[in-house]
Short mmCIF file of C-alpha atoms in Angstrom, two decimals:
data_model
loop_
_atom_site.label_atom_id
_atom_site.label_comp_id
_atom_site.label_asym_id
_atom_site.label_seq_id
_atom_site.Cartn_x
_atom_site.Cartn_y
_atom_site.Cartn_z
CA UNK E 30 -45.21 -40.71 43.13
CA UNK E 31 -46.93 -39.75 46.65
CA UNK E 32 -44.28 -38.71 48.60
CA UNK E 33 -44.29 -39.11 52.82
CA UNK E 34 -45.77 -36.20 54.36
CA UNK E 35 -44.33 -34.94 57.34
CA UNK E 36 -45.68 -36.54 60.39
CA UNK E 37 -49.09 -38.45 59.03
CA UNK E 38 -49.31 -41.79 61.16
CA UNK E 39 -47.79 -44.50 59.91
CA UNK E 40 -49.92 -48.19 59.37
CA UNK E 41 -48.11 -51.29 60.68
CA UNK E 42 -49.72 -54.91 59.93
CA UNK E 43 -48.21 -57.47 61.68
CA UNK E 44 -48.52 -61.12 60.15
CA UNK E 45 -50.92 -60.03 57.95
CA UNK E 46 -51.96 -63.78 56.08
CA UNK E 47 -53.89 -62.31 52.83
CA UNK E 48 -52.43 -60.18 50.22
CA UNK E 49 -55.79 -58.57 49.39
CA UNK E 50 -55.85 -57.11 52.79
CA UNK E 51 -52.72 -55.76 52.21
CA UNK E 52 -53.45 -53.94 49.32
CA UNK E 53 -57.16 -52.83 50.03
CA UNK E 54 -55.11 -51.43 53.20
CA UNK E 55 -52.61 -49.02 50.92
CA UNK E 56 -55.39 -47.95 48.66
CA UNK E 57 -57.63 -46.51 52.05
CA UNK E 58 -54.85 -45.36 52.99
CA UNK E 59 -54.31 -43.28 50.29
CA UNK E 60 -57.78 -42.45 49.75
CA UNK E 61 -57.72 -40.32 52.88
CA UNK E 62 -53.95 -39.25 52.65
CA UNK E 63 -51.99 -41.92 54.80
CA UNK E 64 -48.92 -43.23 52.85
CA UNK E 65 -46.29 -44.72 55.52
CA UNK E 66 -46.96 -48.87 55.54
CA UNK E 67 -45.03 -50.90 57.32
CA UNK E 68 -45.83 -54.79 57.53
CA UNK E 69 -44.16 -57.32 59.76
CA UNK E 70 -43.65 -60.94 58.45
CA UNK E 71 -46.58 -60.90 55.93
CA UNK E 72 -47.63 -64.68 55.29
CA UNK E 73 -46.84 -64.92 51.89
CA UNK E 74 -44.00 -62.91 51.47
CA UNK E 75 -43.63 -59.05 49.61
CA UNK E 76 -44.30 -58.16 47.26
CA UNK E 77 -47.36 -59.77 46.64
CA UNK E 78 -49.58 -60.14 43.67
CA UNK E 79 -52.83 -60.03 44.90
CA UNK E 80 -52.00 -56.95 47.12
CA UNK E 81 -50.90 -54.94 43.80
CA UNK E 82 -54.64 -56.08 42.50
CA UNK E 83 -56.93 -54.72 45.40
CA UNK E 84 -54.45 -51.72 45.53
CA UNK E 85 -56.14 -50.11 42.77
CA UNK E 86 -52.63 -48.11 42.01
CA UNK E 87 -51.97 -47.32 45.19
CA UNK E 88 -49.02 -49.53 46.08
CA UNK E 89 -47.09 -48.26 43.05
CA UNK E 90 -48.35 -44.28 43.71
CA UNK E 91 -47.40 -44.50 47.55
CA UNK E 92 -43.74 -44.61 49.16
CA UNK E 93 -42.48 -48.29 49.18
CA UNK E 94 -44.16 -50.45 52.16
CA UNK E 95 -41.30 -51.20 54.17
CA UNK E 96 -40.91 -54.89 55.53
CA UNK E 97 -39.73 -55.87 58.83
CA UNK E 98 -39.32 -59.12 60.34
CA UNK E 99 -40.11 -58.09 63.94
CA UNK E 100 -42.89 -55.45 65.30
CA UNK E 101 -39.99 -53.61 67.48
CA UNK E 102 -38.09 -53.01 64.50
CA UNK E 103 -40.93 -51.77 62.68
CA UNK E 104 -42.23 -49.08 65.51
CA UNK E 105 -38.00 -48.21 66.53
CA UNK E 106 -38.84 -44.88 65.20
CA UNK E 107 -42.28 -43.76 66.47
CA UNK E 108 -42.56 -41.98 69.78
CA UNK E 109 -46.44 -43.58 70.11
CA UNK E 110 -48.51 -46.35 69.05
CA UNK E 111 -52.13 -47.70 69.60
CA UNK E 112 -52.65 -51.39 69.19
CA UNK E 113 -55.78 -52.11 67.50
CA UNK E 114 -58.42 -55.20 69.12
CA UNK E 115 -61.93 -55.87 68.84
CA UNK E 116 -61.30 -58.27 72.22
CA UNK E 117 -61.13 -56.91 75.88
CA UNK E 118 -57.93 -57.63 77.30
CA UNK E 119 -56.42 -57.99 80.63
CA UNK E 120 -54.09 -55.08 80.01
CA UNK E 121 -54.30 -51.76 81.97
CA UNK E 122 -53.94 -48.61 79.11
CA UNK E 123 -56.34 -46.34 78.08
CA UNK E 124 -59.05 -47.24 75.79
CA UNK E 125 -60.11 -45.29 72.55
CA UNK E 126 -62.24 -45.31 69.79
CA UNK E 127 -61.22 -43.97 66.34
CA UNK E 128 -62.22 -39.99 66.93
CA UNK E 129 -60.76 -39.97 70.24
CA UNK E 130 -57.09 -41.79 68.90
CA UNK E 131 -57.39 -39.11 66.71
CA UNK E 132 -57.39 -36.46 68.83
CA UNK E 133 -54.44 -37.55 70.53
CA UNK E 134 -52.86 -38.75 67.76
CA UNK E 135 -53.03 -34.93 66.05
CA UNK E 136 -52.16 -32.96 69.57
CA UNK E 137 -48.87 -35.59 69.58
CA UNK E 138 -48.00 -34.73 65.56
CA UNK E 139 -48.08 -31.26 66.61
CA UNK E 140 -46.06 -31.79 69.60
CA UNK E 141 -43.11 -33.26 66.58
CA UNK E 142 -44.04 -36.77 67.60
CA UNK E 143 -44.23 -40.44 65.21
CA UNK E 144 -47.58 -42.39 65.57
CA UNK E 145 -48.43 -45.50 64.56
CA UNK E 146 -51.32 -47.92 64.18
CA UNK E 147 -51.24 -51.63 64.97
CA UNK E 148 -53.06 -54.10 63.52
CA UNK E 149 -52.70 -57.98 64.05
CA UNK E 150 -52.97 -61.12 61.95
CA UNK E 151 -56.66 -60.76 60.53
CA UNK E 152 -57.88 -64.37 61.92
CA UNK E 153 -55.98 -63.90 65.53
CA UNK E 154 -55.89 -60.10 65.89
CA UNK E 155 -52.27 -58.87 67.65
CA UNK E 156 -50.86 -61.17 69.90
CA UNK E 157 -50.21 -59.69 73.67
CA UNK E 158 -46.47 -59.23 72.97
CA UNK E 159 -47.65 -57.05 69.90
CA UNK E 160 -50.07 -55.07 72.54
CA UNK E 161 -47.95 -54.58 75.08
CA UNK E 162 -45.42 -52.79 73.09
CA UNK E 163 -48.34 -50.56 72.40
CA UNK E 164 -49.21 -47.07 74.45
CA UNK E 165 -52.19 -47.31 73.98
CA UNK E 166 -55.26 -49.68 72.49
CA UNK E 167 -57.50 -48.54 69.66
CA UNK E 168 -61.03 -50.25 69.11
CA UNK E 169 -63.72 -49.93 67.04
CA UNK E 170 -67.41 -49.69 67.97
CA UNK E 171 -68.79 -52.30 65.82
CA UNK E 172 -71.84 -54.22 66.91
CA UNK E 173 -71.29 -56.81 70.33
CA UNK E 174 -73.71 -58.77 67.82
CA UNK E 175 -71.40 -59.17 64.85
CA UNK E 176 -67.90 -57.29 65.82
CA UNK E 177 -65.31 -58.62 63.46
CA UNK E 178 -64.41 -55.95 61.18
CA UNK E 179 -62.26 -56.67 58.15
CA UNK E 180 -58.72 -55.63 58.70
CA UNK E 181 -58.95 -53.05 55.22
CA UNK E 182 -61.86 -51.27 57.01
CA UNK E 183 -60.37 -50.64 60.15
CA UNK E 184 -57.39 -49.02 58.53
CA UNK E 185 -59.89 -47.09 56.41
CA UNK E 186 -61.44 -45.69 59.69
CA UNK E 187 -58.05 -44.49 60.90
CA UNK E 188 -57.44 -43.14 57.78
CA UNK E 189 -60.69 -41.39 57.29
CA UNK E 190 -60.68 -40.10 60.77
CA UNK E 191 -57.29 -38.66 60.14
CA UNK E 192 -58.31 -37.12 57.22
CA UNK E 193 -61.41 -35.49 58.77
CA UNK E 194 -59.50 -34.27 61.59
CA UNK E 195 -56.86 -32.74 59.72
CA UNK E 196 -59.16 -30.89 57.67
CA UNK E 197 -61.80 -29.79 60.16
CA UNK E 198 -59.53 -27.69 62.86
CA UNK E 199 -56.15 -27.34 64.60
CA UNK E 200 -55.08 -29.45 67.36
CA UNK E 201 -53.22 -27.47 70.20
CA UNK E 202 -49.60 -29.65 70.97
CA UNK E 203 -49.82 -31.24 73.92
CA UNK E 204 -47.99 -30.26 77.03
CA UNK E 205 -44.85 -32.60 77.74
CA UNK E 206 -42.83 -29.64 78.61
CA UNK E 207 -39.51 -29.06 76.97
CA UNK E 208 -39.02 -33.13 76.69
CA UNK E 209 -39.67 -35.06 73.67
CA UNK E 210 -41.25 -38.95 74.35
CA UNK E 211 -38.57 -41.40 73.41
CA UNK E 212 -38.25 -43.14 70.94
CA UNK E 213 -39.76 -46.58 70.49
CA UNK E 214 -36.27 -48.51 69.70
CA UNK E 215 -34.60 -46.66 72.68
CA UNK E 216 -37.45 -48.02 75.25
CA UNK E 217 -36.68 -51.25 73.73
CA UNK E 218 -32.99 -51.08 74.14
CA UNK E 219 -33.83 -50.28 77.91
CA UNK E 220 -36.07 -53.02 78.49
CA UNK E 221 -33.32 -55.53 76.56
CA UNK E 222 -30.96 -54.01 78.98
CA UNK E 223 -32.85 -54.44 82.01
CA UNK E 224 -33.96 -58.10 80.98
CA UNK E 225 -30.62 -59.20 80.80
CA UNK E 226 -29.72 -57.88 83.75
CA UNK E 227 -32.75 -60.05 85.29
CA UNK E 228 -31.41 -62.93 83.75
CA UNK E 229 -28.66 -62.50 84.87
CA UNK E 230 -29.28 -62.34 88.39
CA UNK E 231 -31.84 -65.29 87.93
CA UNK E 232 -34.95 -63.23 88.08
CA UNK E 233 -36.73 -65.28 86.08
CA UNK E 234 -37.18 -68.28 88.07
CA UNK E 235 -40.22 -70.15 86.35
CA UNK E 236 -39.68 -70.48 82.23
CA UNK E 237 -42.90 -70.72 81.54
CA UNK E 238 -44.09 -66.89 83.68
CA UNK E 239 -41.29 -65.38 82.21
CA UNK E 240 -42.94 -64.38 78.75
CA UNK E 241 -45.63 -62.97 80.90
CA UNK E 242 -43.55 -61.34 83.52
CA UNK E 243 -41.54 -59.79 80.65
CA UNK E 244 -44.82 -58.37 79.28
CA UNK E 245 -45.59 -57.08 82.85
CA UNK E 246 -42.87 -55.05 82.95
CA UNK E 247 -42.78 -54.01 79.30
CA UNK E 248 -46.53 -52.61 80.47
CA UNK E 249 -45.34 -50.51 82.81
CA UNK E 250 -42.85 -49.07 80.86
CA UNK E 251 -44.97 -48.42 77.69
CA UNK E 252 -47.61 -46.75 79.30
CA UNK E 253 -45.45 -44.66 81.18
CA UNK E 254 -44.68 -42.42 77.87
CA UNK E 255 -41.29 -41.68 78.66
CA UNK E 256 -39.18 -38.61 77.98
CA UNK E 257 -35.56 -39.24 76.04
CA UNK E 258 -34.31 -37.47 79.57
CA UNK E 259 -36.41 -40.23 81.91
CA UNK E 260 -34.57 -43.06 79.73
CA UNK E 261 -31.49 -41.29 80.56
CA UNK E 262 -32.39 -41.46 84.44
CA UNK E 263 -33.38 -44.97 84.22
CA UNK E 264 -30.48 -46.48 82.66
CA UNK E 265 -28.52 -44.52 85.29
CA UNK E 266 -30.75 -45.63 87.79
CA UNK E 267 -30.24 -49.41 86.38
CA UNK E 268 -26.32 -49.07 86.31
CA UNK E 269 -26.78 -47.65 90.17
CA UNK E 270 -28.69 -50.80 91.65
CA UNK E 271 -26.29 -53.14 89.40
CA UNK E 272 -23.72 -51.20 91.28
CA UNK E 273 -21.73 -50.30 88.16
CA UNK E 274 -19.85 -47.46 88.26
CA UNK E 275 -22.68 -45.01 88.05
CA UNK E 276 -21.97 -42.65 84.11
CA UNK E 277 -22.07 -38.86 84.66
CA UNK E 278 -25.19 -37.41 83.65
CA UNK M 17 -80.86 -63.95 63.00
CA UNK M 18 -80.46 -60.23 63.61
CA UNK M 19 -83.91 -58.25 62.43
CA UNK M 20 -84.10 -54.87 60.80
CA UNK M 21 -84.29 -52.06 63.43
CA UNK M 22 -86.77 -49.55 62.55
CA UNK M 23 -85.77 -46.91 60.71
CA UNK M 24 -82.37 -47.78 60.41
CA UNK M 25 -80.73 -46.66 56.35
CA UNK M 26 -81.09 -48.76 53.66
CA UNK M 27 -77.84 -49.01 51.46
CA UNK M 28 -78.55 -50.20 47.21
CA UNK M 29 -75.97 -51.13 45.43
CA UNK M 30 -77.15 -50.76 42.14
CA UNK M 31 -75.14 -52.58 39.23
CA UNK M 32 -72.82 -54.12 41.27
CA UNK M 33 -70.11 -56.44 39.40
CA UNK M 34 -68.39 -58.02 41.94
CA UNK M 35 -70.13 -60.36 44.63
CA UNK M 36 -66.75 -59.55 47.02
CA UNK M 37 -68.17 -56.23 47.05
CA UNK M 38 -71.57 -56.86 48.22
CA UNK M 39 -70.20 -59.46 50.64
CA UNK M 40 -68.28 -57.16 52.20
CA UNK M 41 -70.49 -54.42 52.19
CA UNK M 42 -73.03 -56.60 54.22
CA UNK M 43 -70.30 -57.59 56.66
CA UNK M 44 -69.56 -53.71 57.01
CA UNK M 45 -73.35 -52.89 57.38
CA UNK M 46 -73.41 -55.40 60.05
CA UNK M 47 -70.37 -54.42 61.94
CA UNK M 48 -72.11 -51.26 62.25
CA UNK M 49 -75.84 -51.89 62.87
CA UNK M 50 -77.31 -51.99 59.49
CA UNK M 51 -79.24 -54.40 58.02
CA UNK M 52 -81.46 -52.90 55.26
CA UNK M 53 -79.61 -54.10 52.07
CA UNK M 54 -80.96 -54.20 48.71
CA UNK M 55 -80.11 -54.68 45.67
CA UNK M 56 -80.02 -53.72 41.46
CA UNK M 57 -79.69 -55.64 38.72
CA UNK M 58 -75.99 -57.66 40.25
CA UNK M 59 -74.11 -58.37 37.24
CA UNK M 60 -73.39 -62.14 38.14
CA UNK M 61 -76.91 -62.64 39.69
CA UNK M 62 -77.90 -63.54 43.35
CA UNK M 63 -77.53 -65.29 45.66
CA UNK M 64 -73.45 -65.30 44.79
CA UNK M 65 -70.83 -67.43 46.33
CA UNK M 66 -68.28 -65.19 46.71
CA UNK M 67 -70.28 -62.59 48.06
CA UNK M 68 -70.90 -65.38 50.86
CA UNK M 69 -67.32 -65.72 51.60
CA UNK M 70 -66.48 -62.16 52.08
CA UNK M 71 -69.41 -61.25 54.20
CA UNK M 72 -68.11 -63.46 56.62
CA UNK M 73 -71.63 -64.78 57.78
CA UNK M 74 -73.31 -61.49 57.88
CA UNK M 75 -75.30 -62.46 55.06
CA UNK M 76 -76.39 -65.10 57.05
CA UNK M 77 -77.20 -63.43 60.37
CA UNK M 78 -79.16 -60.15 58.80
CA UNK M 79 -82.64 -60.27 57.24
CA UNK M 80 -82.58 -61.62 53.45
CA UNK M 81 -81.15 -59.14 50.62
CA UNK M 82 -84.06 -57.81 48.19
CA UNK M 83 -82.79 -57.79 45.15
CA UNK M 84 -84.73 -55.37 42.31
CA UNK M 85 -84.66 -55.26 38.68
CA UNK M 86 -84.26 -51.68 38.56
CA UNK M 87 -83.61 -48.42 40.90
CA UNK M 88 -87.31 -47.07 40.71
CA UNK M 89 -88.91 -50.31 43.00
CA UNK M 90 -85.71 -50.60 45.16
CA UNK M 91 -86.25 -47.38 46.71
CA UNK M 92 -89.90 -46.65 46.00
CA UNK M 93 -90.92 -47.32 50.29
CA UNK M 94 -88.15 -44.79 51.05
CA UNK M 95 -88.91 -40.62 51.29
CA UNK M 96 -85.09 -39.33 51.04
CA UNK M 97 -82.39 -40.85 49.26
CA UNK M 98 -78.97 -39.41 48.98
CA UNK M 99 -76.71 -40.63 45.31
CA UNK M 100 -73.09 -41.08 46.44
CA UNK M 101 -70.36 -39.63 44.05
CA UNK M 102 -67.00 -39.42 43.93
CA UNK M 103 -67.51 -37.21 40.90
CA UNK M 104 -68.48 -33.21 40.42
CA UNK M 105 -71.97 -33.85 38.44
CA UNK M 106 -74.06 -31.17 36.67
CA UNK M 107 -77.07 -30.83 38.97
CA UNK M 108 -78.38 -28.68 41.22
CA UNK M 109 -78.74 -31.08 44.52
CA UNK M 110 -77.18 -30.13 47.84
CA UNK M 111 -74.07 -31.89 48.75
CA UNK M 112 -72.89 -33.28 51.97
CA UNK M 113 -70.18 -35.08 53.35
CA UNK M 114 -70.65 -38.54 55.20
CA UNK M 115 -71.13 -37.12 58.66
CA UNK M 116 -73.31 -33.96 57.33
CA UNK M 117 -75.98 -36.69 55.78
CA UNK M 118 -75.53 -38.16 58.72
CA UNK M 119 -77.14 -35.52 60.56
CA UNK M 120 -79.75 -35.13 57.59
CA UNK M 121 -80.79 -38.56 58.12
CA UNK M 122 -81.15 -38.18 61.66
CA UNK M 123 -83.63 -35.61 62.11
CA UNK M 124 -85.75 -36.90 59.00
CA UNK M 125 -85.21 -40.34 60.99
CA UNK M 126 -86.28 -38.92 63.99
CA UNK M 127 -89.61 -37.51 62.08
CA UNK M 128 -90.78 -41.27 60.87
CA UNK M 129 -88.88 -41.24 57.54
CA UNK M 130 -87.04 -43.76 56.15
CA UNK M 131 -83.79 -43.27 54.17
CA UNK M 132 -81.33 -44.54 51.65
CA UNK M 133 -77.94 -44.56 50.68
CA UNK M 134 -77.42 -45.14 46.66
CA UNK M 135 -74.02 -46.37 45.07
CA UNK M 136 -73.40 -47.30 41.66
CA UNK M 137 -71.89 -50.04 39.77
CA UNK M 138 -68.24 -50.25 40.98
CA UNK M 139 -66.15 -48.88 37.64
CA UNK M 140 -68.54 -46.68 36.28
CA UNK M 141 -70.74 -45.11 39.60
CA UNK M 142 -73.94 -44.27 39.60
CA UNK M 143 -75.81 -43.44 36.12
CA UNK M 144 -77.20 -40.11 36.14
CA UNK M 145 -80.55 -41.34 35.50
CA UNK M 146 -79.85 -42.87 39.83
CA UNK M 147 -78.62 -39.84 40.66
CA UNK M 148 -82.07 -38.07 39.05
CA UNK M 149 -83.67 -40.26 41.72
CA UNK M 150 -82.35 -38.63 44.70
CA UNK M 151 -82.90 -35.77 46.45
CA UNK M 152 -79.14 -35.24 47.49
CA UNK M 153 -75.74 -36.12 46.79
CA UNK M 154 -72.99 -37.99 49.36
CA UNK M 155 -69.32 -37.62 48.79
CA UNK M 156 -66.46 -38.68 50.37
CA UNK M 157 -63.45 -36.17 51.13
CA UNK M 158 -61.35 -38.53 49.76
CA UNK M 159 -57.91 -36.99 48.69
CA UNK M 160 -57.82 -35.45 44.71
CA UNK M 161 -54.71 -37.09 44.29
CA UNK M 162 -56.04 -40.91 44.90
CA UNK M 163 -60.07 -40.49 45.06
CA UNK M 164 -61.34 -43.42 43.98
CA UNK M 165 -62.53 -45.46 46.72
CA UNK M 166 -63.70 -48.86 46.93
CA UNK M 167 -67.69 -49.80 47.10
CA UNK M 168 -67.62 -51.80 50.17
CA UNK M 169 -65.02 -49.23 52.23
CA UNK M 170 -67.26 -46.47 51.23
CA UNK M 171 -70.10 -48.68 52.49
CA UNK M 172 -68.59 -48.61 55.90
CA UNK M 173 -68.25 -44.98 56.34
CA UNK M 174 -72.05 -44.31 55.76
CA UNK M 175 -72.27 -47.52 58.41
CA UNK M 176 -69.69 -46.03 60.51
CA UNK M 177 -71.20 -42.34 60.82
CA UNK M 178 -74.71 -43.77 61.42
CA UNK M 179 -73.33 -45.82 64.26
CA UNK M 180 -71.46 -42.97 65.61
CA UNK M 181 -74.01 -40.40 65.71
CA UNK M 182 -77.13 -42.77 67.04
CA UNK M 183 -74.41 -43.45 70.08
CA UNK M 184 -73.58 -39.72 69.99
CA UNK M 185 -71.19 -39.47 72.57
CA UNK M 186 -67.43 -40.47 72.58
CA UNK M 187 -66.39 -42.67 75.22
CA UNK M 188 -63.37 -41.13 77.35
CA UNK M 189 -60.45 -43.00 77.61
CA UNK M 190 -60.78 -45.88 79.84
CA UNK M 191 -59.21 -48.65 82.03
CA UNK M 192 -59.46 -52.18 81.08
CA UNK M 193 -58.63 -55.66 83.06
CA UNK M 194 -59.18 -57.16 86.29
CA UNK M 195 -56.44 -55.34 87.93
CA UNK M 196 -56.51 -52.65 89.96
CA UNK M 197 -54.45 -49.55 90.14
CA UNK M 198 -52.37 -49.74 93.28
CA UNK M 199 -53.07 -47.59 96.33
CA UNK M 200 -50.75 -44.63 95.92
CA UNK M 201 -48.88 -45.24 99.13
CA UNK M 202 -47.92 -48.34 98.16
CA UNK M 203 -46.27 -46.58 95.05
CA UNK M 204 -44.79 -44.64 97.36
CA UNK M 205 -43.61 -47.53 99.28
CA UNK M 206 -41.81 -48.55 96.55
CA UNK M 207 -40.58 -45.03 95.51
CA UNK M 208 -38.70 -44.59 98.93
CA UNK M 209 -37.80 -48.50 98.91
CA UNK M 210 -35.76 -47.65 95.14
CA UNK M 211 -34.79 -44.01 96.22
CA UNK M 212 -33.09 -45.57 99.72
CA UNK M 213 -31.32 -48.21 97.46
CA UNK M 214 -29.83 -45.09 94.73
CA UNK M 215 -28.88 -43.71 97.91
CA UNK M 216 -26.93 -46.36 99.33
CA UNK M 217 -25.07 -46.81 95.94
CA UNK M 218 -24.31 -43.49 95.91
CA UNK M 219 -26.95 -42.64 92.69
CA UNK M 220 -27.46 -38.99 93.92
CA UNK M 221 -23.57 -37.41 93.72
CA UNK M 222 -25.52 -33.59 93.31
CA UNK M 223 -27.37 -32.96 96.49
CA UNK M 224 -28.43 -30.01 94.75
CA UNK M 225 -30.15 -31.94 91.60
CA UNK M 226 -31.46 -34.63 93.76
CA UNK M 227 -34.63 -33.24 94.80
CA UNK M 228 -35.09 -32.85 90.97
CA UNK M 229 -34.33 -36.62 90.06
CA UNK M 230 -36.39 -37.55 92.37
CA UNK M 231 -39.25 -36.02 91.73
CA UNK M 232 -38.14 -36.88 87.87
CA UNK M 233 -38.41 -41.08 88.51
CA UNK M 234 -40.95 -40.67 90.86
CA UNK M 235 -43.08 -39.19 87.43
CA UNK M 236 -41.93 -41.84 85.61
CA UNK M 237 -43.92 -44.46 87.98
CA UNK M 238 -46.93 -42.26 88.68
CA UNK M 239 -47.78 -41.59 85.48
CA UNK M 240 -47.27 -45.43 84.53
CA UNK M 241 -50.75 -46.30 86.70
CA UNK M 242 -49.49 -48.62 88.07
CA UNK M 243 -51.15 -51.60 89.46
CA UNK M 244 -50.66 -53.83 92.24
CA UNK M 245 -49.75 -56.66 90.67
CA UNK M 246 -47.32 -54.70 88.77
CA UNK M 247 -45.97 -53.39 92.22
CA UNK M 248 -45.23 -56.41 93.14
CA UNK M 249 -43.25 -57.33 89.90
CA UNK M 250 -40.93 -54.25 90.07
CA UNK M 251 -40.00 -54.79 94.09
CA UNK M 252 -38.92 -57.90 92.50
CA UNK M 253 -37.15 -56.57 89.80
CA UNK M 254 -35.78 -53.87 92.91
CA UNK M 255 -34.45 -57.07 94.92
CA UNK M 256 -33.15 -58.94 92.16
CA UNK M 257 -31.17 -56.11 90.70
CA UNK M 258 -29.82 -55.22 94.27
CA UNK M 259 -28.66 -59.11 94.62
CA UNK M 260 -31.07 -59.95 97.17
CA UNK M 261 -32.88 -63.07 97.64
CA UNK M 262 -35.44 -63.02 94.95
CA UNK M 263 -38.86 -63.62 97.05
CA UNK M 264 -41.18 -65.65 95.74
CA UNK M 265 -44.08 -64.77 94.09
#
């Protein structure tokens, strides 16, 4: 057995619909050294036959995939993630390609920091709640001519890119200061916080723009790449508006 | 229908058993700007059904496979060929990595030649009778505890690398959408708007950490990007929070 290595990215498929997928996924993944799969509500349940077959060994080498009903579950622990699309979207976060996630991805593992990669449902691609949970979006240059790529191969990029990376030269850590980015599940339990709040004071006036407004402002806060200490501030800051009683720091 | 770029690789498969492999290797090839595929002897003949389904209409869009009885005429109107391995073999050829041959076939590329990529039949690899053929060997730094790696995925990479070096550069990180980041004295607008309200509800009780908060949320929001539209949502959010009249949007 394979065990975890410290701080190697983790893969997250969200509604992935074909087992082969699946387990083509865990075997590039282990080709190049990845071994931390997460799926969210796979189509046909786990575990699944066909994804032992196109694992080649893989699924039973690696740590177990974990399985997670909802994508904010599955990224709680991560401090980072980059949402994987072949389509342009109206979102406003920066834009890589696979060596330049890379990069980043290796300068945050040396800063202590949790990455992930995520990838969507392989006919739809992630939904825009998936991306805009994201920090970040990852794509790949295929061809404008033919530019679907199978979802197996784009994890095998990220994996192989990784693995190059890793092996080629050291990464300085990248300079937050003395703060670590929070983590993934915290942001969320912000933005639940702040939501309610909204709801409370009948923010949301329109139904049907509130699943976008609520994507809005998860944007902001996403891309903002915030410190454990700047959620601190912000929930203070939240309790002061609210006019709570405001919690010493 | 796409039409073979000069010059661009040929990839032969030579043996190959399954048509899902050679489906997806043309889908891969595609993705990435190749077109050139040939190839050996396929074990369940050609054209193949499932190799159809898995290419996902690239076999379709690019020029028609040539398919070969036998290594010798597949490659005969190419001048370098490199055998791909996963395996140490007993010959004295030099050995490069995906992006290494990369560079290879670039300059020889560059000087008129025309170049191939040679895998082997998907259980067994190449015979060494192939790899007598070639003037170099390709391997993949795939990791010694889980090396072997699929036909197609290892397809990719050679597509992959190829695409990446003929368009050289990497493309910095970029914004996306129709939006447009907000004038920074708007942000600022909004900065003093929030920091007035903390004030009011007594936020700051330290007058001698306040300068520090501030200049703590106000990195919070800068560093966000933030764009107008999203200025807009989070005076909103201010106002609602504070109990005001909501304004319309």
């Amino acid at each position: 057995m394979i065990t975890n290595a410290n701080n190697t990215p983790a893969i997250i498929l969200t509604n992935p619909q074909m087992g082969e997928n699946i387990g083509a996924s865990a075997r590039a993944m282990l080709n190049f050294g990845l071994t931390d799969l997460r799926i969210v509500n796979p189509r046909d349940g786990w575990p699944n036959e066909r994804a032992d077959a196109t694992s080649s060994g893989a699924l039973e080498q690696m740590p177990p995939v974990q399985v997670y009903n909802t994508l904010n579950e599955a990224i709680a622990d991560l401090q980072y993630c980059f949402a994987t699309t072949s389509r342009q979207r109206d979102m406003v976060k920066p834009v890589y390609e696979p060596d330049g996630a890379m990069k980043e991805t290796h300068q945050r593992v040396n800063n202590g920091q949790k990455i992930g990669f995520v990838f969507g449902a392989e006919r739809t691609g992630l939904t825009n709640e998936g991306l805009s949970l994201c920090q970040a979006i990852l794509t790949f240059p295929t061809s404008p001519e033919f530019f679907s790529i199978n979802l197996a191969q784009s994890v095998l990029l990220i994996a192989y890119e990784w693995n190059k990376l890793i092996h080629n030269e050291t990464a300085p850590a990248l300079e937050i200061g003395d703060s670590f980015p929070a983590d993934m599940g915290d942001v969320d339990g912000f933005l639940k916080r702040l939501m309610g709040d909204l709801d409370e004071r009948r923010f949301f006036r329109d139904e049907n723009l509130k699943p976008t407004t609520i994507r809005n402002i998860q944007n902001i806060f996403t891309r903002a790449d915030i410190t454990d200490q700047e959620l601190r501030t912000l929930h203070g800051v939240l309790s002061a508006l609210r006019g709570n009683k405001v919690q010493s720091k």
